[in-house]
Short mmCIF file of C-alpha atoms (C1' of nucleotides) in Angstrom, two decimals:
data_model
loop_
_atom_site.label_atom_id
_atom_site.label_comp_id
_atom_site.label_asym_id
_atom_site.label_seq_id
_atom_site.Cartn_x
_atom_site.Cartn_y
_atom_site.Cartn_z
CA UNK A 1 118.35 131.21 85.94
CA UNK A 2 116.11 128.14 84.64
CA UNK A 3 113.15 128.16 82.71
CA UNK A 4 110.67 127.91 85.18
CA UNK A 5 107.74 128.67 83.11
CA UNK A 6 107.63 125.91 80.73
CA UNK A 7 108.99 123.42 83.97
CA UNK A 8 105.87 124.45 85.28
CA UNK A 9 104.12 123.65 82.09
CA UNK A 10 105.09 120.43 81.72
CA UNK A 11 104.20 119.66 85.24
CA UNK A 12 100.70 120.83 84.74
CA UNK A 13 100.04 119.32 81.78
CA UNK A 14 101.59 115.62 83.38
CA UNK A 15 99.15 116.12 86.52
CA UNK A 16 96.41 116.60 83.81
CA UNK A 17 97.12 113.56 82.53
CA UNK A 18 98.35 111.56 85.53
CA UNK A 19 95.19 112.35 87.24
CA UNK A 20 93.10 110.35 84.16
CA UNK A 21 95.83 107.38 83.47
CA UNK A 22 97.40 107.58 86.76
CA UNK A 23 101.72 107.95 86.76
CA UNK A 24 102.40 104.36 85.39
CA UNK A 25 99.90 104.42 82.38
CA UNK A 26 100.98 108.00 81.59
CA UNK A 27 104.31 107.87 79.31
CA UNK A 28 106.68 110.71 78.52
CA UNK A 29 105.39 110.61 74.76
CA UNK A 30 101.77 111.21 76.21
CA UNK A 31 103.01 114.31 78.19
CA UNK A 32 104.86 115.82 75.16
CA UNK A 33 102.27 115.20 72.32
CA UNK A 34 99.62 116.76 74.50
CA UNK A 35 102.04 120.00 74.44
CA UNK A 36 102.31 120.00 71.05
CA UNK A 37 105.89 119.05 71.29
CA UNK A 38 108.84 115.64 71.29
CA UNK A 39 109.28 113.64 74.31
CA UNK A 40 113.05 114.62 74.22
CA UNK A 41 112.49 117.62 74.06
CA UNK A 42 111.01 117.12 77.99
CA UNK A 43 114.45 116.88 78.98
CA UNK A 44 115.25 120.23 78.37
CA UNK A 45 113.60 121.51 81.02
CA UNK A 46 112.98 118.46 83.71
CA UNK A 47 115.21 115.79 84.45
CA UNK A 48 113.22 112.83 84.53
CA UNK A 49 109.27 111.69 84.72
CA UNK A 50 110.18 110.89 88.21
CA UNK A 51 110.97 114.28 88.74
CA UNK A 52 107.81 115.63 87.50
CA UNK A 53 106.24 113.44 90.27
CA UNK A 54 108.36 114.99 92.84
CA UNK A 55 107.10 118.18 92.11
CA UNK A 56 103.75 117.67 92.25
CA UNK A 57 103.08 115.65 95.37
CA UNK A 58 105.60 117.53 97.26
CA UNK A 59 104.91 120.75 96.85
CA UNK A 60 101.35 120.37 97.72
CA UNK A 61 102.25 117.76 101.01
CA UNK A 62 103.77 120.79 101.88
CA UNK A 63 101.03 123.16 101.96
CA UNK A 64 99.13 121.12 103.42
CA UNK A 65 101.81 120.76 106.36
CA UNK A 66 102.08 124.59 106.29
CA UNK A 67 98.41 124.84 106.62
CA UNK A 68 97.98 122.50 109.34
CA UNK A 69 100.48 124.04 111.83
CA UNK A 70 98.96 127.34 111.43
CA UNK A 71 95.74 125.47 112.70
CA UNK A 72 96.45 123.91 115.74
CA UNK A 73 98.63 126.07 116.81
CA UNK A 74 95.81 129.01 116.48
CA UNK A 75 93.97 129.60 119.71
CA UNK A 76 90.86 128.39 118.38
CA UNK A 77 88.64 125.44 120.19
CA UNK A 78 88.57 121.43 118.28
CA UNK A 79 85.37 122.86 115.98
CA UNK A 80 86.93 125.19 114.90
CA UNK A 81 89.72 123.84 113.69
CA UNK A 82 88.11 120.96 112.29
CA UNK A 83 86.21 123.95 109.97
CA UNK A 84 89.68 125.29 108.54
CA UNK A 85 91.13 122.04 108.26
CA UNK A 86 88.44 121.97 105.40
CA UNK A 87 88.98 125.07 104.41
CA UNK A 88 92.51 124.28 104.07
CA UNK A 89 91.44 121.33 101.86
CA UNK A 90 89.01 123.02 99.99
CA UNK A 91 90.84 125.72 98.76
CA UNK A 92 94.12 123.89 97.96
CA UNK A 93 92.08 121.61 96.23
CA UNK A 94 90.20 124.25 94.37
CA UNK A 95 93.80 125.65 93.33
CA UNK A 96 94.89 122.12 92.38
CA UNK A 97 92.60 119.88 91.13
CA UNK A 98 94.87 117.85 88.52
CA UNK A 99 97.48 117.79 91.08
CA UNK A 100 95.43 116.35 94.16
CA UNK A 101 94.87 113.24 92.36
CA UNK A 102 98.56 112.42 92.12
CA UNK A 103 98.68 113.19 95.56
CA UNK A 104 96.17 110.51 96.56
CA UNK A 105 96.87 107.67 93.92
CA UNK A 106 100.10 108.00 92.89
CA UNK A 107 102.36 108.56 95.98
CA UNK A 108 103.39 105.36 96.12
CA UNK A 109 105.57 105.49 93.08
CA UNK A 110 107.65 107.99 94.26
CA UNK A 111 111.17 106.97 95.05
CA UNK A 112 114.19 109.03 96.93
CA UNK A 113 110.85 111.38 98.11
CA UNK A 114 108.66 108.70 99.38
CA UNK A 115 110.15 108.60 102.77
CA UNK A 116 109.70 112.18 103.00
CA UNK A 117 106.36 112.10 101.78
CA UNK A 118 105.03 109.18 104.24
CA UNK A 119 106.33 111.08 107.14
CA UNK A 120 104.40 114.41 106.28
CA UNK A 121 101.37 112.35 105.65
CA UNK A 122 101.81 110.69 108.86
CA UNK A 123 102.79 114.04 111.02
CA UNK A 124 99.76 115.14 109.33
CA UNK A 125 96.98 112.38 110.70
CA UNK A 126 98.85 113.07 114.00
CA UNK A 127 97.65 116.52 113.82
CA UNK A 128 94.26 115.73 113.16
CA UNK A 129 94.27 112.63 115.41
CA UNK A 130 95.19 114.88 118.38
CA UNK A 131 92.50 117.94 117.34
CA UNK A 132 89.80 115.44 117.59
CA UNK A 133 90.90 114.04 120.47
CA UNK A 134 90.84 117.29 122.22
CA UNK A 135 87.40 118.10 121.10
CA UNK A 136 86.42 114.92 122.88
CA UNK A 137 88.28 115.81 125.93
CA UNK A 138 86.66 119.14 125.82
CA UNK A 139 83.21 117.70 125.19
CA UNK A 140 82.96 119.45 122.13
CA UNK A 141 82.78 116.33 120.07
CA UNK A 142 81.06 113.23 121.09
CA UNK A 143 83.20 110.25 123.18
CA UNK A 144 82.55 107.15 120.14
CA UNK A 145 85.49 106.08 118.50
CA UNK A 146 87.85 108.94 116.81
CA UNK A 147 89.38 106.98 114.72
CA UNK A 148 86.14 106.74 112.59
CA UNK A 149 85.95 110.29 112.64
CA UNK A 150 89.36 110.80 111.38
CA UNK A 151 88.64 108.08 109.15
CA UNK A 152 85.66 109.68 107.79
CA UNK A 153 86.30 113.16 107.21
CA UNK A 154 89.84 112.84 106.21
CA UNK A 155 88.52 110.12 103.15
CA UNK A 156 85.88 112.90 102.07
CA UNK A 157 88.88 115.77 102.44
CA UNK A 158 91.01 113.22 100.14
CA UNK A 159 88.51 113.01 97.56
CA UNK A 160 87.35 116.54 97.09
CA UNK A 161 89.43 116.42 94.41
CA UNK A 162 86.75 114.56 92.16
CA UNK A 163 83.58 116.58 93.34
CA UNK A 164 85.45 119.96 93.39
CA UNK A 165 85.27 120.47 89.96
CA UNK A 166 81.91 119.09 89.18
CA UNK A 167 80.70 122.01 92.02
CA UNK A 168 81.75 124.94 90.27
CA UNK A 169 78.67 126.93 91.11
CA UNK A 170 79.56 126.48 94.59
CA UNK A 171 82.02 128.52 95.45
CA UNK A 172 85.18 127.45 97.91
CA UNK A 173 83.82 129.03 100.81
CA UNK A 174 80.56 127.99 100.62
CA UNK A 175 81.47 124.32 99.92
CA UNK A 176 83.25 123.96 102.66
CA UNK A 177 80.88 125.93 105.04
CA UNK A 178 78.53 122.77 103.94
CA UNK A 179 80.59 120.53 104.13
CA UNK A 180 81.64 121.20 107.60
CA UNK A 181 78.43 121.20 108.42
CA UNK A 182 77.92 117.80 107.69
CA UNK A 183 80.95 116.61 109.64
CA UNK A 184 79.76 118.23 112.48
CA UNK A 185 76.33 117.55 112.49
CA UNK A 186 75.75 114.92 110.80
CA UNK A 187 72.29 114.48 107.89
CA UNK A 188 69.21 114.05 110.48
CA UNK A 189 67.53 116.66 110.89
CA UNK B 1 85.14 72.48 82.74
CA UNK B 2 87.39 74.86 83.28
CA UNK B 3 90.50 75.18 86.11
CA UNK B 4 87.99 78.22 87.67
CA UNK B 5 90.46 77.25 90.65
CA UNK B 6 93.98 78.52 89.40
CA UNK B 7 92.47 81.28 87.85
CA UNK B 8 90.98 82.45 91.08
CA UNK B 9 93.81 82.43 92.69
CA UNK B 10 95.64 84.45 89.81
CA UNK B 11 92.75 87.23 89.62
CA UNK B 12 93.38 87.50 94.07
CA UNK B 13 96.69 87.55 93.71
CA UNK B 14 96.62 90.36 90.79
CA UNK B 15 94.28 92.45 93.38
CA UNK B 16 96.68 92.02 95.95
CA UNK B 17 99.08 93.93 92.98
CA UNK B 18 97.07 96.14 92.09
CA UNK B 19 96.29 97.07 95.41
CA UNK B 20 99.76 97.87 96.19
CA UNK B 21 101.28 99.64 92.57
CA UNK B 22 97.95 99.70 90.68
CA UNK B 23 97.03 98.22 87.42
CA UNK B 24 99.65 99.68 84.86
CA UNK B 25 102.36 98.96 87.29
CA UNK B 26 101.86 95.81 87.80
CA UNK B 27 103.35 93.44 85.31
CA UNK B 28 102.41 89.99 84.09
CA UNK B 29 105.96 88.83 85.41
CA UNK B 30 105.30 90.32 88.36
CA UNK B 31 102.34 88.57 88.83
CA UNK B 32 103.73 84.95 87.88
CA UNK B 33 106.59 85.62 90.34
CA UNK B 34 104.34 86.16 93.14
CA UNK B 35 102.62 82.79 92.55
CA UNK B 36 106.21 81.15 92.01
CA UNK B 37 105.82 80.32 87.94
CA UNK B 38 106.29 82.26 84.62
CA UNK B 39 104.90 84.56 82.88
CA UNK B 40 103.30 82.62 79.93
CA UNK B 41 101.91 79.85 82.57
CA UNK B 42 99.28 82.62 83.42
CA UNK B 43 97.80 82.36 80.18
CA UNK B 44 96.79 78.61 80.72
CA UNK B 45 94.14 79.72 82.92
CA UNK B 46 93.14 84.00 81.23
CA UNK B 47 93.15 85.24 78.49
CA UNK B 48 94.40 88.70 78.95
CA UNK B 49 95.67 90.66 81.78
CA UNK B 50 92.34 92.64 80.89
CA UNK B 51 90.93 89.66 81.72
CA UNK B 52 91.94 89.56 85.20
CA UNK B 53 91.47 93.34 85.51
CA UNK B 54 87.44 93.02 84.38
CA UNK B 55 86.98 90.26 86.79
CA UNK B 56 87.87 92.02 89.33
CA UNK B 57 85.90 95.29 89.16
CA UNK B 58 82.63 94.12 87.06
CA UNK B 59 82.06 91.52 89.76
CA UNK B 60 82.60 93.68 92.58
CA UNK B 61 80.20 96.47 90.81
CA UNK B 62 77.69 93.52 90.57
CA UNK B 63 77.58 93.11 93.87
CA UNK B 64 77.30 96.44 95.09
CA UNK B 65 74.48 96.91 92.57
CA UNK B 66 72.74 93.42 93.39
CA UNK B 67 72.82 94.61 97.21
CA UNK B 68 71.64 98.41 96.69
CA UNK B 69 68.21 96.48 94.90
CA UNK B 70 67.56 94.69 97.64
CA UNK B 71 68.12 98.33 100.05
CA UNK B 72 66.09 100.33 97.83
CA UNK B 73 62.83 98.01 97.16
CA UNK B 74 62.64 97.30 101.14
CA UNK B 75 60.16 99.25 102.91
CA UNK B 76 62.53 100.68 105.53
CA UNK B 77 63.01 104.71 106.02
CA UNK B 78 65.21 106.22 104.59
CA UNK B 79 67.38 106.52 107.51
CA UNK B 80 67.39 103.10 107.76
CA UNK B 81 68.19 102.51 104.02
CA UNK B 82 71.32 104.47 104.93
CA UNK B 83 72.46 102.09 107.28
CA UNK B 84 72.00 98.89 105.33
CA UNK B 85 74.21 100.93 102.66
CA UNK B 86 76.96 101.42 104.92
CA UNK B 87 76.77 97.49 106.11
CA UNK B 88 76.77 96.67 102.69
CA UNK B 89 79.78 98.86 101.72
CA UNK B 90 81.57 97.16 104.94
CA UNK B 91 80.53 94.22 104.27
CA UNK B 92 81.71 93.56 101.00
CA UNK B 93 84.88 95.85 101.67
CA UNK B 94 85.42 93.22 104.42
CA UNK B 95 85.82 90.32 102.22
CA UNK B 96 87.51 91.51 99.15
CA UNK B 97 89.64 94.50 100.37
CA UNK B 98 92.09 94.10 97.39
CA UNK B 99 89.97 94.03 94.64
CA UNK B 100 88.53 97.20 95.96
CA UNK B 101 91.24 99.18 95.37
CA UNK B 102 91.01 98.11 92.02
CA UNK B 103 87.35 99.17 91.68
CA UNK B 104 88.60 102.31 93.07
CA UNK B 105 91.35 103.42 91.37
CA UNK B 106 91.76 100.90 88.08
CA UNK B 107 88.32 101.88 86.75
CA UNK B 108 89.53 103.50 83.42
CA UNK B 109 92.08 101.21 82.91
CA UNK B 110 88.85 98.60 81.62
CA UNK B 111 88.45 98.23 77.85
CA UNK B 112 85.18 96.49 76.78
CA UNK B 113 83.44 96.51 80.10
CA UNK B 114 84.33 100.52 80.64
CA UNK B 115 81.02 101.28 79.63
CA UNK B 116 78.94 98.59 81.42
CA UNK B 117 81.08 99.62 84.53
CA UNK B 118 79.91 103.52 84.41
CA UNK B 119 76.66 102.35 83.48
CA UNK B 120 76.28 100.82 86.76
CA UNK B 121 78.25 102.95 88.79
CA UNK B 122 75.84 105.82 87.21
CA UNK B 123 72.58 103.88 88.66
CA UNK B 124 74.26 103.53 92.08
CA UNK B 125 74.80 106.92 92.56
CA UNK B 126 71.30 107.53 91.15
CA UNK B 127 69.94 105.33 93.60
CA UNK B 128 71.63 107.09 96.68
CA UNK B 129 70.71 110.35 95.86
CA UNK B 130 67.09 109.28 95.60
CA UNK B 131 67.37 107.49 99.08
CA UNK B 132 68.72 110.72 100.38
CA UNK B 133 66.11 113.05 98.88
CA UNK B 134 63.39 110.96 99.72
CA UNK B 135 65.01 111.19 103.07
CA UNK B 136 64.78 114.90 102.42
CA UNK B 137 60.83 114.89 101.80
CA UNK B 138 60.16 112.81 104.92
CA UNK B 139 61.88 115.02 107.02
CA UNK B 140 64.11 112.17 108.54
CA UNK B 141 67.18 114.29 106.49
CA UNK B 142 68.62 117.83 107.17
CA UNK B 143 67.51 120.42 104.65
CA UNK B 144 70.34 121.11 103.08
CA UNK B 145 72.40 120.17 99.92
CA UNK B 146 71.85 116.44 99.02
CA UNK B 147 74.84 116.55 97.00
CA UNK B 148 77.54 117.29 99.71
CA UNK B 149 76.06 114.29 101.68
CA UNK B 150 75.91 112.22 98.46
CA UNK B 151 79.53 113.12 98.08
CA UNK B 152 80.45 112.76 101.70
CA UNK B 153 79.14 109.40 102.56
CA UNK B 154 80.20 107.85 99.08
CA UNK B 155 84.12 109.19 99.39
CA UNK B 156 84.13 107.71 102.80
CA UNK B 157 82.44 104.20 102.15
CA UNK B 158 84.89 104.78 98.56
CA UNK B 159 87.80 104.52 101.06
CA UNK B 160 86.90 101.74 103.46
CA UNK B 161 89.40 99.37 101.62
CA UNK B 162 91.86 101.45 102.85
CA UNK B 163 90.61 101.75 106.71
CA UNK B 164 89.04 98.05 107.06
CA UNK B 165 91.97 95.84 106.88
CA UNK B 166 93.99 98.42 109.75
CA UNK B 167 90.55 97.94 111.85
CA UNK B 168 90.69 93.85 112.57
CA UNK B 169 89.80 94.61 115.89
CA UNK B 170 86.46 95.78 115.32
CA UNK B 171 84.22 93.12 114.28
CA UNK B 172 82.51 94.37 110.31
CA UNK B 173 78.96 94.69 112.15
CA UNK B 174 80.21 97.33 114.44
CA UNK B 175 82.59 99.05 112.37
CA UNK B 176 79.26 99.73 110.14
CA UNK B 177 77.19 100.61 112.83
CA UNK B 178 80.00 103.92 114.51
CA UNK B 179 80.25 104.92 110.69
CA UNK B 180 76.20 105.58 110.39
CA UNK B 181 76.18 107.16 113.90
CA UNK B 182 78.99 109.68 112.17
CA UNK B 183 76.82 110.11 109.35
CA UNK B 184 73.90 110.35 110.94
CA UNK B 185 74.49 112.41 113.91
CA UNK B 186 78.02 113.72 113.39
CA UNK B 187 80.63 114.42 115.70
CA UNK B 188 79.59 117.05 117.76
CA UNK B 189 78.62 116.06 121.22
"C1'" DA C 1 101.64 50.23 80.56
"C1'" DC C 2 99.01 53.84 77.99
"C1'" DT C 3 96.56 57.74 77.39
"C1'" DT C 4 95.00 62.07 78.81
"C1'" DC C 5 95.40 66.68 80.15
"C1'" DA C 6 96.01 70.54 83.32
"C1'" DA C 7 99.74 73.23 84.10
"C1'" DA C 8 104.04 74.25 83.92
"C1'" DC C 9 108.07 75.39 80.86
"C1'" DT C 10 111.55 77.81 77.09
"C1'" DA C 11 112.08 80.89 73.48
"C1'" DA C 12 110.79 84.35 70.95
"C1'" DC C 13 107.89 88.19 68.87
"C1'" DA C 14 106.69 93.00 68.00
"C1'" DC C 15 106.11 96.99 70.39
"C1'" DT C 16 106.63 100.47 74.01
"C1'" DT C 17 109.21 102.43 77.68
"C1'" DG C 18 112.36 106.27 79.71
"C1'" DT C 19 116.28 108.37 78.45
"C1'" DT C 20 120.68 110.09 76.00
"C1'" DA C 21 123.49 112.20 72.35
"C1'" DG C 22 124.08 115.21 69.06
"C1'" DT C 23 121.96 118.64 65.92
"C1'" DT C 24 118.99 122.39 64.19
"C1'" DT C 25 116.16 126.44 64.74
"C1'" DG C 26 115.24 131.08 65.46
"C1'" DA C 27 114.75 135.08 68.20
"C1'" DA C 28 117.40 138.35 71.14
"C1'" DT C 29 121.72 140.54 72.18
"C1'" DT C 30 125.99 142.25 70.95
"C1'" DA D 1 126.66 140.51 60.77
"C1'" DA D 2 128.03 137.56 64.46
"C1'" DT D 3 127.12 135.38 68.74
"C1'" DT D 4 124.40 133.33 72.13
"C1'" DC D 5 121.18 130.17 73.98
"C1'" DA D 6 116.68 128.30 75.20
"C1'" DA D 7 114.11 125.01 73.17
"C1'" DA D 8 112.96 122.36 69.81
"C1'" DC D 9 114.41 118.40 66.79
"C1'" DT D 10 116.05 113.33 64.84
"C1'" DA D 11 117.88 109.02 65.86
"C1'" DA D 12 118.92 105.64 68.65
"C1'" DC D 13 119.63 102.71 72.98
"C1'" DA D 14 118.76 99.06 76.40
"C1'" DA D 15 115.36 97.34 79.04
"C1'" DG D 16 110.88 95.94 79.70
"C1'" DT D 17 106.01 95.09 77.92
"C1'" DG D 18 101.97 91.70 76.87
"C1'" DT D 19 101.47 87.82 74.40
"C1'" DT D 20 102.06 83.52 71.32
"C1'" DA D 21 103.86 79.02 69.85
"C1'" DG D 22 105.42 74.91 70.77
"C1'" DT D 23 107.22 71.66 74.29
"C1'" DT D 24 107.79 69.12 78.69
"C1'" DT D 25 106.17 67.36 83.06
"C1'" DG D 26 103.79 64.47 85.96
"C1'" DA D 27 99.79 62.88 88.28
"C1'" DA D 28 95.08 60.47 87.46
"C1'" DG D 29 92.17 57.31 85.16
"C1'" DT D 30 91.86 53.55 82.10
#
DNA sequence: ACTTCAAACTAACACTTGTTAGTTTGAATT
DNA sequence: AATTCAAACTAACAAGTGTTAGTTTGAAGT
């Protein structure tokens, strides 16, 4: 039976600060003065900054992996899909704001998980890749390049992370609502 | 007279770094190795690894703000400013695809020039919203929330340093020009 | 041949890094 | 009252950090 709770503290309060400093600029004395506590005492519940890492990139690659094979395996057409993948971002991002940043800038300094983490990522643009590619072949999306489209939405679905919580009068659902709508139609009027 | 020469090639090969690890990652050794000397050579030509850092980003920001003058005192449409944005973005992306990963993501790492840098990055954003609102008024622009376009076209053009250099095929010019269609129009058919 | 000087070097510094070992605390359980 | 144990502590480590001081190298200009 570990302590989970104050695990999960400590990996909070490190994605707090990892998503200000980044990993590298963040030390283990940073992590423990902002709980109020010793950096060895850190080791009491986690076994190494690397591992705090770990747990926050790969937990949330992971949902997202989740999320996206409920999606295209739904019976739903290429719009529609496209609407819950940002849903899907939206709301994990709304759940995990701190976290999300890691996930973006910080991935690279993984080390035994980076392997793993490159081939969700990967498995991931696949998914998306294909989806948009079947909108074109169903005429539902327009035949100019998709990799621009991938391009573009997936860079605004990375960095919702830094406009999510400047938006807090919007609310999750009707964020993304917008925001799909701008994917999909584009600004003219 | 100074070498400006060596300590070009010091600041580009510190993006290239930074790029890859980011700016607390990288070390001063780890720079000299790449160039094939020592450490303390680096500091016959800067002063400070802040030094290299600033040169990077405030120069970059300079540009970007230098450029969006010249966009926003023309007397195109809106729609049109839009475009000349994205070439610029592209454009400058294009020929310094290091450094802006720097300008991205080793922002807070500045010292002195921190504020100078949000100052400007503060106007910029200023400016685009205005472009899009006056876009807005004119009816040229969709109705809806200026914000989730702000945000939308900025995290994409944000993230061209990332797409551009994978994209040598297309030519800068027409890279810029399938990006503004997906703004403009989106990506349904 | 002599001087100059950019640009490299070696050696060292004070400080910070992640981490370990061993110890103390204090509340809950027996 | 005695025991247990999660969770804090102090003290220290080896390695790495940015940077400085002083020195050597070697090509260019006189």
């Amino acid at each position: 039976m570990k302590p989970e709770n104050r695990k999960e503290e400590i990996v909070i309060t490190a994605a707090k600060l990892f998503k200000e400093k980044g990993y590298s600029a963040v030390t283990m004395r940073d992590i423990a003065k902002a709980m109020g506590i010793k950096a060895a005492s850190l080791y009491n519940h986690i076994s190494s900054k690397q591992e705090i890492l770990k747990n926050i990139i790969i937990s949330l690659a992971e949902q997202f992996t989740q999320g996206m094979s409920l999606i295209k395996n739904s019976n739903s057409n290429s719009l529609e899909k496209l609407k819950q993948i940002v849903i899907l971002h939206v709301d994990i991002t709304a759940r995990n704001t701190f976290g999300m940043a890691s996930l973006n800038n910080d991935w690279m300094h993984l080390e035994e998980q980076l392997e793993h983490y490159l081939k969700l990522r990967h498995n991931y643009e696949d998914d998306l890749r294909n989806i948009i590619n079947q909108g074109i072949n169903s005429s539902e999306i327009t035949n100019s390049n998709p990799d621009i489209m991938l391009f573009s939405m997936l860079s605004t679905l990375r960095s919702l992370y830094l406009w999510v919580p400047k938006k807090e009068d919007l609310n999750p659902k009707e964020f993304a609502n917008e925001l799909s709508k701008v994917f999909i139609n584009g600004i003219k009027k």
